[in-house]
Amino acid sequence: MAVFVYKFGGTSVGTVERIKVVAEKIKKARDQGDHIVVVVSAMSGETNRLTGLAEEIQFHPNSREMDVLLSTGEQVTMALLSMALHELGCSACSYTGGQVKILTDNTHTKARIREIDDLKIKQDLEKGRVVVVAGFQGVDEYGNITTLGRGGSDTTAVALAAALKADECHIYTDVDGVYTTDPRVEPKARKLDKITFEEMLEMASLGSKVLQIRAVEFAGKYNVALRVLSSFKEGKGTLITYEESEMERALISGIAFNRDEAKLTIAGVPDLPGVASKILCPVADENIEIDMIIQNIADDATTDFTFTVHRNDYQKTKNILETVCSELNAKHVTGDDSIVKISIVGVGMRSHAGIASTMFKVLADEGINIRMISTSEIKISVVVDEKYLELAVRALHKAFGLDKEE
Ligand code: ADP
Ligand code: ASP
Ligand code: MG
């Protein structure tokens, strides 16, 4: 008997009507004789609503209590879906992350899964039940509720699929697969039948929120067959696969972007050994993640140092830099929290020169100023002003031949 893990995201379970539709879909699969484990997200908007409530009480809500609060969103959905299955005469049982022992570390609000005890799930499946598990949550070794970071239900699904050695893990969402770029920004985006783990990992880490990055990492590591499909319409979706043959490789497979970044510059710092660490260590000590970094040399033996952080950390980082600035006798601190990072991704670019120059020319032709650049073997990222996001994505999409045929 085949084992499938199905995950339904927030929009797919956003109303009672949709939950009933999802239940029909699950029942159909179960009736074909497959074992089905379902992972659910909170109903759409619920995690944001709960976050808003917490922030009305505390500026920086206590992270342990935040996890207790946020985990309730998924708990509501799992119970409602289980009821909808019962209503269809389908045997089902729902569990929180803690109940099925999704053991995590204790990094509240972005915990990592360590281990899953799948005994209870297997016993239920043997009894012919559909097992519904709340996504996005686990429990630490002391029994505290933890959550896995935004989009974390994807990771719950993949981790369960790995633990159960499932035949496939299906991520059902509001688009019918992974596209060359977010179809909400470029309606000419093309659905991909397949994408490699490497590219998907890069796309996810560069801002394509269709899959949480940890889910892709997990699937790659434990060899989980992962597919992204629509909850609303039939189709095969997109399969995440291992590397394709040389022949099939597109130069660029997709364009990702991230609106969640902000950039900061500390100008006129002395160009001496140890300066980078004096700037970045106090930022890292506050658990602020740093993304792109650029250091320039000026004529007068001072340098300008620029880096990006998550937009939520912008003000906090700026305050830290003001202190560092006076300690280092630097000139001043400036920042911009209305920038975006746009990246082109493709394993095919490894063996091709001139991709970067094409990218820069396309942006120049549109009059878009590039503020920062970073590259790796399979991606090129640029930071530009937020107002150019749509224009830049669409121009690059066209220039690299990604537009779908009319
Ligand atoms: P869910 O609630 O089901 O987890 P998400 O909102 O997390 O759904 O992810 C689906 C969304 O991801 C889509 O609605 C789409 O706007 C966005 N997205 C971003 N990049 C891509 C891409 N390359 N392909 C498909 N969808 C993308
Ligand atoms: N409900 C959580 C979120 O909105 C987890 C998820 O949907 O994957 O981020
Ligand atoms: Mg998601």
Short mmCIF file of C-alpha atoms and ligand atoms in Angstrom, two decimals:
data_model
loop_
_atom_site.label_atom_id
_atom_site.label_comp_id
_atom_site.label_asym_id
_atom_site.label_seq_id
_atom_site.Cartn_x
_atom_site.Cartn_y
_atom_site.Cartn_z
CA MET A 1 0.00 0.00 0.00
CA ALA A 2 1.36 3.41 -0.96
CA VAL A 3 1.85 6.06 1.71
CA PHE A 4 1.29 9.72 0.83
CA VAL A 5 1.75 12.86 2.87
CA TYR A 6 -0.51 15.69 1.71
CA LYS A 7 -0.03 19.22 2.97
CA PHE A 8 -2.70 21.89 2.57
CA GLY A 9 -1.69 25.55 2.97
CA GLY A 10 -3.65 28.42 4.48
CA THR A 11 -5.70 29.41 1.43
CA SER A 12 -6.61 25.79 0.74
CA VAL A 13 -8.21 25.52 4.20
CA GLY A 14 -9.20 29.20 4.42
CA THR A 15 -12.95 28.61 4.85
CA VAL A 16 -15.21 25.83 6.06
CA GLU A 17 -16.29 25.26 2.43
CA ARG A 18 -12.69 24.79 1.37
CA ILE A 19 -12.02 22.43 4.26
CA LYS A 20 -14.95 20.33 3.01
CA VAL A 21 -13.49 20.29 -0.52
CA VAL A 22 -10.12 19.20 0.87
CA ALA A 23 -11.84 16.44 2.85
CA GLU A 24 -13.46 15.12 -0.37
CA LYS A 25 -10.10 15.04 -2.07
CA ILE A 26 -8.52 13.11 0.81
CA LYS A 27 -11.39 10.66 0.99
CA LYS A 28 -11.05 9.95 -2.72
CA ALA A 29 -7.39 9.10 -2.32
CA ARG A 30 -8.04 6.98 0.77
CA ASP A 31 -10.81 5.11 -1.06
CA GLN A 32 -8.26 4.16 -3.72
CA GLY A 33 -6.50 2.25 -0.99
CA ASP A 34 -3.62 4.58 -0.15
CA HIS A 35 -2.46 5.47 3.35
CA ILE A 36 -2.87 9.22 3.77
CA VAL A 37 -1.25 11.50 6.34
CA VAL A 38 -2.41 15.10 6.07
CA VAL A 39 -0.56 18.16 7.34
CA VAL A 40 -2.52 21.37 7.66
CA SER A 41 -1.70 25.06 8.00
CA ALA A 42 -3.73 27.58 9.92
CA MET A 43 -6.66 29.07 8.00
CA SER A 44 -5.37 31.91 5.80
CA GLY A 45 -4.64 35.11 7.69
CA GLU A 46 -4.85 33.40 11.09
CA THR A 47 -1.11 33.37 11.89
CA ASN A 48 -0.92 37.07 11.02
CA ARG A 49 -3.99 37.80 13.13
CA LEU A 50 -2.52 36.03 16.15
CA THR A 51 0.83 37.80 15.67
CA GLY A 52 -1.03 41.13 15.60
CA LEU A 53 -2.80 40.33 18.89
CA ALA A 54 0.52 39.52 20.58
CA GLU A 55 2.10 42.71 19.31
CA GLU A 56 -0.74 44.76 20.76
CA ILE A 57 0.39 43.50 24.15
CA GLN A 58 4.19 43.30 23.87
CA PHE A 59 6.47 45.17 21.43
CA HIS A 60 8.69 42.08 21.18
CA PRO A 61 6.39 39.26 22.31
CA ASN A 62 7.90 36.58 24.52
CA SER A 63 8.94 33.87 22.09
CA ARG A 64 7.86 30.89 24.18
CA GLU A 65 4.38 32.32 24.61
CA MET A 66 4.32 33.31 20.95
CA ASP A 67 4.72 29.64 20.04
CA VAL A 68 1.90 28.64 22.40
CA LEU A 69 -0.27 31.25 20.69
CA LEU A 70 0.67 30.59 17.04
CA SER A 71 0.32 26.82 17.33
CA THR A 72 -3.41 27.24 18.00
CA GLY A 73 -4.00 28.29 14.37
CA GLU A 74 -3.06 24.88 13.00
CA GLN A 75 -4.89 23.12 15.84
CA VAL A 76 -8.19 24.67 14.75
CA THR A 77 -7.75 23.48 11.16
CA MET A 78 -6.76 19.93 12.06
CA ALA A 79 -9.88 19.44 14.18
CA LEU A 80 -12.20 20.95 11.55
CA LEU A 81 -10.69 18.83 8.78
CA SER A 82 -10.96 15.71 10.87
CA MET A 83 -14.65 16.51 11.50
CA ALA A 84 -15.20 17.11 7.77
CA LEU A 85 -13.71 13.67 7.08
CA HIS A 86 -15.94 12.03 9.70
CA GLU A 87 -18.90 13.74 8.07
CA LEU A 88 -17.98 11.96 4.82
CA GLY A 89 -17.81 8.65 6.65
CA CYS A 90 -14.01 8.58 6.55
CA SER A 91 -12.21 7.47 9.68
CA ALA A 92 -9.73 10.15 10.78
CA CYS A 93 -7.85 11.34 13.83
CA SER A 94 -6.07 14.65 14.41
CA TYR A 95 -2.89 15.32 16.39
CA THR A 96 -0.87 18.36 17.40
CA GLY A 97 2.87 18.34 16.71
CA GLY A 98 3.50 17.52 20.38
CA GLN A 99 1.07 14.60 20.36
CA VAL A 100 2.87 12.85 17.51
CA LYS A 101 6.20 13.73 19.08
CA ILE A 102 7.70 16.03 16.52
CA LEU A 103 10.72 16.71 18.68
CA THR A 104 12.52 19.99 17.96
CA ASP A 105 15.33 22.04 19.47
CA ASN A 106 14.24 24.87 21.74
CA THR A 107 14.78 27.85 19.40
CA HIS A 108 11.31 29.30 19.83
CA THR A 109 9.65 30.69 16.67
CA LYS A 110 12.23 29.07 14.39
CA ALA A 111 12.83 25.63 15.85
CA ARG A 112 14.41 22.79 13.91
CA ILE A 113 13.02 19.27 13.86
CA ARG A 114 15.32 16.70 15.48
CA GLU A 115 13.29 13.52 15.52
CA ILE A 116 9.80 12.18 14.89
CA ASP A 117 8.24 9.25 16.70
CA ASP A 118 5.95 7.85 14.02
CA LEU A 119 4.56 4.89 16.01
CA LYS A 120 1.15 6.43 16.72
CA ILE A 121 0.72 7.51 13.09
CA LYS A 122 1.62 4.06 11.78
CA GLN A 123 -0.81 2.39 14.17
CA ASP A 124 -3.61 4.68 13.03
CA LEU A 125 -2.82 4.10 9.36
CA GLU A 126 -2.93 0.35 9.96
CA LYS A 127 -6.44 0.81 11.34
CA GLY A 128 -7.43 2.50 8.08
CA ARG A 129 -7.55 6.02 9.53
CA VAL A 130 -6.51 9.21 7.85
CA VAL A 131 -4.07 10.94 10.19
CA VAL A 132 -4.31 14.73 10.30
CA VAL A 133 -1.31 16.51 11.84
CA ALA A 134 -1.02 20.20 12.70
CA GLY A 135 1.81 21.69 10.66
CA PHE A 136 4.39 24.24 11.77
CA GLN A 137 4.74 22.98 15.33
CA GLY A 138 6.62 20.60 17.55
CA VAL A 139 7.70 20.17 21.10
CA ASP A 140 11.12 20.53 22.73
CA GLU A 141 12.68 17.99 25.09
CA TYR A 142 11.03 19.70 28.09
CA GLY A 143 7.56 19.60 26.56
CA ASN A 144 7.43 23.28 25.50
CA ILE A 145 5.51 23.98 22.30
CA THR A 146 7.74 25.25 19.49
CA THR A 147 7.04 26.52 15.97
CA LEU A 148 9.15 26.10 12.85
CA GLY A 149 9.17 29.60 11.31
CA ARG A 150 6.77 31.09 8.76
CA GLY A 151 5.80 28.60 6.08
CA GLY A 152 6.87 25.80 8.44
CA SER A 153 4.00 23.44 7.63
CA ASP A 154 5.86 22.54 4.44
CA THR A 155 8.72 21.30 6.62
CA THR A 156 6.39 19.31 8.87
CA ALA A 157 5.04 17.55 5.77
CA VAL A 158 8.44 16.70 4.33
CA ALA A 159 9.78 15.58 7.71
CA LEU A 160 6.80 13.26 8.20
CA ALA A 161 7.22 11.93 4.66
CA ALA A 162 10.88 11.19 5.43
CA ALA A 163 10.05 9.51 8.75
CA LEU A 164 7.28 7.38 7.21
CA LYS A 165 9.29 6.68 4.03
CA ALA A 166 6.28 7.95 2.11
CA ASP A 167 6.02 7.31 -1.61
CA GLU A 168 5.45 11.02 -2.29
CA CYS A 169 4.92 14.26 -0.41
CA HIS A 170 2.34 16.54 -2.03
CA ILE A 171 2.32 20.23 -1.16
CA TYR A 172 -1.14 21.45 -2.16
CA THR A 173 -1.36 25.23 -2.48
CA ASP A 174 -3.07 28.09 -4.33
CA VAL A 175 -0.90 27.82 -7.47
CA ASP A 176 -0.63 24.71 -9.63
CA GLY A 177 3.12 24.30 -9.31
CA VAL A 178 6.43 26.09 -9.18
CA TYR A 179 6.65 28.82 -11.81
CA THR A 180 9.58 30.57 -13.45
CA THR A 181 8.74 33.45 -11.12
CA ASP A 182 5.86 34.41 -8.84
CA PRO A 183 2.84 34.40 -11.18
CA ARG A 184 1.31 37.20 -9.13
CA VAL A 185 4.09 39.53 -10.27
CA GLU A 186 4.57 38.22 -13.82
CA PRO A 187 1.40 36.75 -15.35
CA LYS A 188 3.55 35.44 -18.20
CA ALA A 189 5.41 33.13 -15.77
CA ARG A 190 5.55 29.51 -16.95
CA LYS A 191 4.81 26.47 -14.82
CA LEU A 192 7.77 24.11 -14.57
CA ASP A 193 7.13 20.36 -14.80
CA LYS A 194 10.36 19.73 -12.93
CA ILE A 195 12.94 21.73 -11.02
CA THR A 196 16.13 20.44 -9.41
CA PHE A 197 16.55 20.46 -5.62
CA GLU A 198 19.53 22.73 -6.02
CA GLU A 199 17.55 25.32 -7.95
CA MET A 200 14.50 25.04 -5.71
CA LEU A 201 16.73 25.51 -2.68
CA GLU A 202 18.21 28.63 -4.21
CA MET A 203 14.78 29.98 -5.27
CA ALA A 204 13.38 29.36 -1.77
CA SER A 205 16.35 30.95 -0.03
CA LEU A 206 16.15 33.98 -2.32
CA GLY A 207 12.53 34.67 -1.51
CA SER A 208 10.19 32.33 -3.49
CA LYS A 209 7.83 31.48 -0.68
CA VAL A 210 6.06 28.68 -2.52
CA LEU A 211 8.14 26.23 -0.42
CA GLN A 212 9.87 26.86 2.89
CA ILE A 213 13.62 26.49 2.42
CA ARG A 214 13.97 23.96 5.23
CA ALA A 215 11.40 21.73 3.56
CA VAL A 216 13.50 21.65 0.40
CA GLU A 217 16.68 20.99 2.40
CA PHE A 218 14.99 18.14 4.22
CA ALA A 219 13.59 16.62 1.05
CA GLY A 220 17.01 16.75 -0.62
CA LYS A 221 18.75 15.21 2.37
CA TYR A 222 16.28 12.38 2.97
CA ASN A 223 15.43 11.73 -0.64
CA VAL A 224 11.75 12.61 -0.35
CA ALA A 225 9.86 12.78 -3.64
CA LEU A 226 8.34 16.24 -3.40
CA ARG A 227 5.63 17.71 -5.59
CA VAL A 228 3.88 21.11 -5.54
CA LEU A 229 0.28 21.03 -6.81
CA SER A 230 -2.95 22.99 -6.76
CA SER A 231 -5.63 22.25 -4.16
CA PHE A 232 -8.24 23.57 -6.55
CA LYS A 233 -7.51 22.09 -9.93
CA GLU A 234 -6.29 18.77 -11.27
CA GLY A 235 -2.79 18.41 -12.67
CA LYS A 236 0.62 16.94 -12.00
CA GLY A 237 2.14 20.13 -10.59
CA THR A 238 5.91 20.43 -10.32
CA LEU A 239 8.22 17.64 -9.25
CA ILE A 240 11.40 18.57 -7.38
CA THR A 241 14.09 16.26 -8.77
CA TYR A 242 17.77 15.55 -8.75
CA GLU A 243 19.91 17.15 -11.44
CA GLU A 244 18.65 16.92 -15.00
CA SER A 245 20.84 15.94 -17.90
CA GLU A 246 23.10 18.56 -19.51
CA MET A 247 20.86 18.62 -22.59
CA GLU A 248 17.69 19.53 -20.75
CA ARG A 249 19.22 22.32 -18.74
CA ALA A 250 17.83 25.78 -19.16
CA LEU A 251 20.31 28.59 -18.70
CA ILE A 252 18.05 30.34 -16.20
CA SER A 253 15.22 28.40 -14.61
CA GLY A 254 13.68 31.10 -12.51
CA ILE A 255 13.64 34.54 -10.98
CA ALA A 256 13.19 35.00 -7.25
CA PHE A 257 12.76 38.17 -5.25
CA ASN A 258 12.67 39.19 -1.65
CA ARG A 259 10.82 42.24 -0.39
CA ASP A 260 11.77 41.61 3.21
CA GLU A 261 15.24 43.15 3.20
CA ALA A 262 16.70 46.51 4.21
CA LYS A 263 20.19 47.86 3.65
CA LEU A 264 22.46 49.79 5.96
CA THR A 265 25.75 51.59 5.35
CA ILE A 266 28.37 52.75 7.79
CA ALA A 267 30.52 55.27 5.95
CA GLY A 268 34.09 56.37 6.49
CA VAL A 269 35.31 53.54 8.71
CA PRO A 270 39.10 53.24 9.05
CA ASP A 271 40.48 50.65 6.63
CA LEU A 272 42.18 48.48 9.26
CA PRO A 273 42.23 44.77 10.14
CA GLY A 274 39.35 43.74 12.38
CA VAL A 275 36.96 46.47 11.33
CA ALA A 276 34.46 44.14 9.62
CA SER A 277 34.17 42.04 12.74
CA LYS A 278 33.81 45.15 14.95
CA ILE A 279 30.84 46.16 12.80
CA LEU A 280 29.19 42.78 12.35
CA CYS A 281 29.78 41.05 15.71
CA PRO A 282 27.47 43.34 17.70
CA VAL A 283 24.79 42.75 15.05
CA ALA A 284 25.24 38.97 15.15
CA ASP A 285 25.21 39.08 18.99
CA GLU A 286 21.64 40.33 18.76
CA ASN A 287 20.73 37.30 16.61
CA ILE A 288 20.25 39.47 13.55
CA GLU A 289 20.97 37.61 10.34
CA ILE A 290 23.10 39.41 7.79
CA ASP A 291 22.67 38.70 4.10
CA MET A 292 24.65 40.55 1.41
CA ILE A 293 27.82 42.42 2.41
CA ILE A 294 29.84 44.94 0.40
CA GLN A 295 32.97 46.81 1.42
CA ASN A 296 34.36 49.65 -0.68
CA ILE A 297 37.70 51.40 -0.41
CA ALA A 298 37.77 55.19 -0.55
CA ASP A 299 40.82 57.33 -1.41
CA ASP A 300 41.42 58.53 2.12
CA ALA A 301 42.15 55.07 3.66
CA THR A 302 38.60 54.75 4.93
CA THR A 303 35.98 52.33 3.68
CA ASP A 304 32.20 52.28 3.33
CA PHE A 305 30.62 49.11 4.62
CA THR A 306 27.13 48.09 3.43
CA PHE A 307 25.01 45.05 4.28
CA THR A 308 21.42 43.87 4.26
CA VAL A 309 19.24 42.48 7.07
CA HIS A 310 15.59 41.47 7.38
CA ARG A 311 13.35 44.53 7.30
CA ASN A 312 11.99 43.72 10.74
CA ASP A 313 15.53 44.11 12.10
CA TYR A 314 16.21 47.41 10.34
CA GLN A 315 15.70 49.86 13.20
CA LYS A 316 17.43 47.65 15.74
CA THR A 317 20.46 47.25 13.44
CA LYS A 318 20.57 50.97 12.76
CA ASN A 319 20.71 51.69 16.50
CA ILE A 320 23.57 49.20 16.92
CA LEU A 321 25.47 50.78 14.03
CA GLU A 322 25.10 54.28 15.51
CA THR A 323 26.99 53.05 18.58
CA VAL A 324 29.62 51.26 16.45
CA CYS A 325 29.98 54.41 14.35
CA SER A 326 31.02 56.58 17.27
CA GLU A 327 33.30 53.86 18.70
CA LEU A 328 35.12 53.55 15.36
CA ASN A 329 35.15 57.26 14.68
CA ALA A 330 33.38 56.58 11.41
CA LYS A 331 31.50 59.27 9.46
CA HIS A 332 27.84 58.33 9.58
CA VAL A 333 25.21 55.61 9.26
CA THR A 334 22.63 55.60 6.49
CA GLY A 335 19.99 53.07 5.56
CA ASP A 336 17.14 52.24 3.25
CA ASP A 337 14.27 49.92 4.04
CA SER A 338 12.52 50.21 0.68
CA ILE A 339 14.80 48.00 -1.36
CA VAL A 340 14.28 44.53 -2.85
CA LYS A 341 16.61 41.75 -3.84
CA ILE A 342 16.03 40.18 -7.24
CA SER A 343 17.88 37.02 -8.25
CA ILE A 344 18.17 34.94 -11.38
CA VAL A 345 18.73 31.25 -10.71
CA GLY A 346 19.87 28.38 -12.91
CA VAL A 347 22.27 25.44 -12.77
CA GLY A 348 22.84 26.08 -16.48
CA MET A 349 24.69 29.33 -15.75
CA ARG A 350 27.61 27.34 -14.34
CA SER A 351 28.85 26.61 -17.81
CA HIS A 352 27.97 29.91 -19.45
CA ALA A 353 29.76 33.24 -19.35
CA GLY A 354 28.06 36.57 -19.88
CA ILE A 355 24.88 35.97 -17.88
CA ALA A 356 25.73 38.73 -15.39
CA SER A 357 26.44 41.27 -18.12
CA THR A 358 23.13 40.43 -19.83
CA MET A 359 21.32 40.90 -16.53
CA PHE A 360 22.96 44.26 -15.86
CA LYS A 361 22.27 45.49 -19.40
CA VAL A 362 18.59 44.58 -19.16
CA LEU A 363 18.29 46.57 -15.94
CA ALA A 364 20.27 49.49 -17.36
CA ASP A 365 18.02 49.62 -20.43
CA GLU A 366 15.05 50.03 -18.07
CA GLY A 367 16.86 52.83 -16.21
CA ILE A 368 17.09 50.75 -13.03
CA ASN A 369 20.02 51.53 -10.76
CA ILE A 370 21.71 48.51 -9.15
CA ARG A 371 22.64 49.19 -5.53
CA MET A 372 24.33 45.91 -4.58
CA ILE A 373 25.39 42.73 -6.40
CA SER A 374 26.25 39.25 -5.23
CA THR A 375 26.89 36.08 -7.20
CA SER A 376 27.38 32.37 -6.73
CA GLU A 377 27.80 29.51 -9.17
CA ILE A 378 24.10 29.22 -9.89
CA LYS A 379 22.63 32.63 -9.04
CA ILE A 380 23.12 36.36 -9.47
CA SER A 381 21.38 38.73 -7.06
CA VAL A 382 20.96 42.47 -7.27
CA VAL A 383 19.47 44.96 -4.85
CA VAL A 384 17.32 47.67 -6.43
CA ASP A 385 14.75 50.22 -5.22
CA GLU A 386 11.46 48.56 -4.34
CA LYS A 387 9.49 50.66 -6.84
CA TYR A 388 11.31 48.84 -9.69
CA LEU A 389 10.43 45.31 -8.55
CA GLU A 390 7.73 44.49 -11.12
CA LEU A 391 9.54 46.25 -13.96
CA ALA A 392 12.83 44.47 -13.24
CA VAL A 393 11.29 41.01 -12.81
CA ARG A 394 9.27 41.29 -16.01
CA ALA A 395 12.17 42.66 -18.07
CA LEU A 396 14.51 39.89 -16.88
CA HIS A 397 11.84 37.24 -17.34
CA LYS A 398 11.46 38.27 -20.96
CA ALA A 399 15.18 38.74 -21.66
CA PHE A 400 16.05 35.25 -20.44
CA GLY A 401 13.35 33.66 -22.56
CA LEU A 402 11.11 32.60 -19.68
CA ASP A 403 7.82 34.13 -20.85
CA LYS A 404 5.19 31.56 -21.73
CA GLU A 405 4.08 31.34 -25.32
CA GLU A 406 0.87 33.27 -26.00
P1 ADP B 1 0.45 28.14 1.24
O1 ADP B 1 -0.41 28.99 2.13
O2 ADP B 1 -0.31 27.12 0.48
O3 ADP B 1 1.64 27.58 1.96
P2 ADP B 1 2.15 30.20 0.10
O4 ADP B 1 1.53 31.54 0.03
O5 ADP B 1 3.10 29.94 1.20
O6 ADP B 1 0.97 29.12 0.10
O7 ADP B 1 2.87 29.84 -1.29
C1 ADP B 1 2.19 29.95 -2.50
C2 ADP B 1 2.47 31.31 -3.12
O8 ADP B 1 3.85 31.38 -3.47
C3 ADP B 1 1.78 31.56 -4.44
O9 ADP B 1 0.49 32.07 -4.26
C4 ADP B 1 2.70 32.54 -5.16
O10 ADP B 1 2.24 33.86 -5.08
C5 ADP B 1 4.01 32.45 -4.37
N1 ADP B 1 5.18 32.20 -5.22
C6 ADP B 1 6.37 32.87 -5.14
N2 ADP B 1 7.23 32.45 -6.05
C7 ADP B 1 6.62 31.45 -6.74
C8 ADP B 1 7.01 30.60 -7.82
N3 ADP B 1 8.24 30.69 -8.36
N4 ADP B 1 6.13 29.71 -8.28
C9 ADP B 1 4.90 29.60 -7.73
N5 ADP B 1 4.46 30.38 -6.71
C10 ADP B 1 5.30 31.30 -6.21
N1 ASP B 2 0.63 29.07 9.57
C1 ASP B 2 2.07 29.27 9.40
C2 ASP B 2 2.33 30.51 8.55
O1 ASP B 2 1.41 31.18 8.15
C3 ASP B 2 2.76 28.06 8.86
C4 ASP B 2 2.37 27.68 7.44
O2 ASP B 2 1.32 28.06 6.95
O3 ASP B 2 3.14 26.94 6.82
O4 ASP B 2 3.47 30.82 8.32
MG MG B 3 3.55 28.35 2.46
#
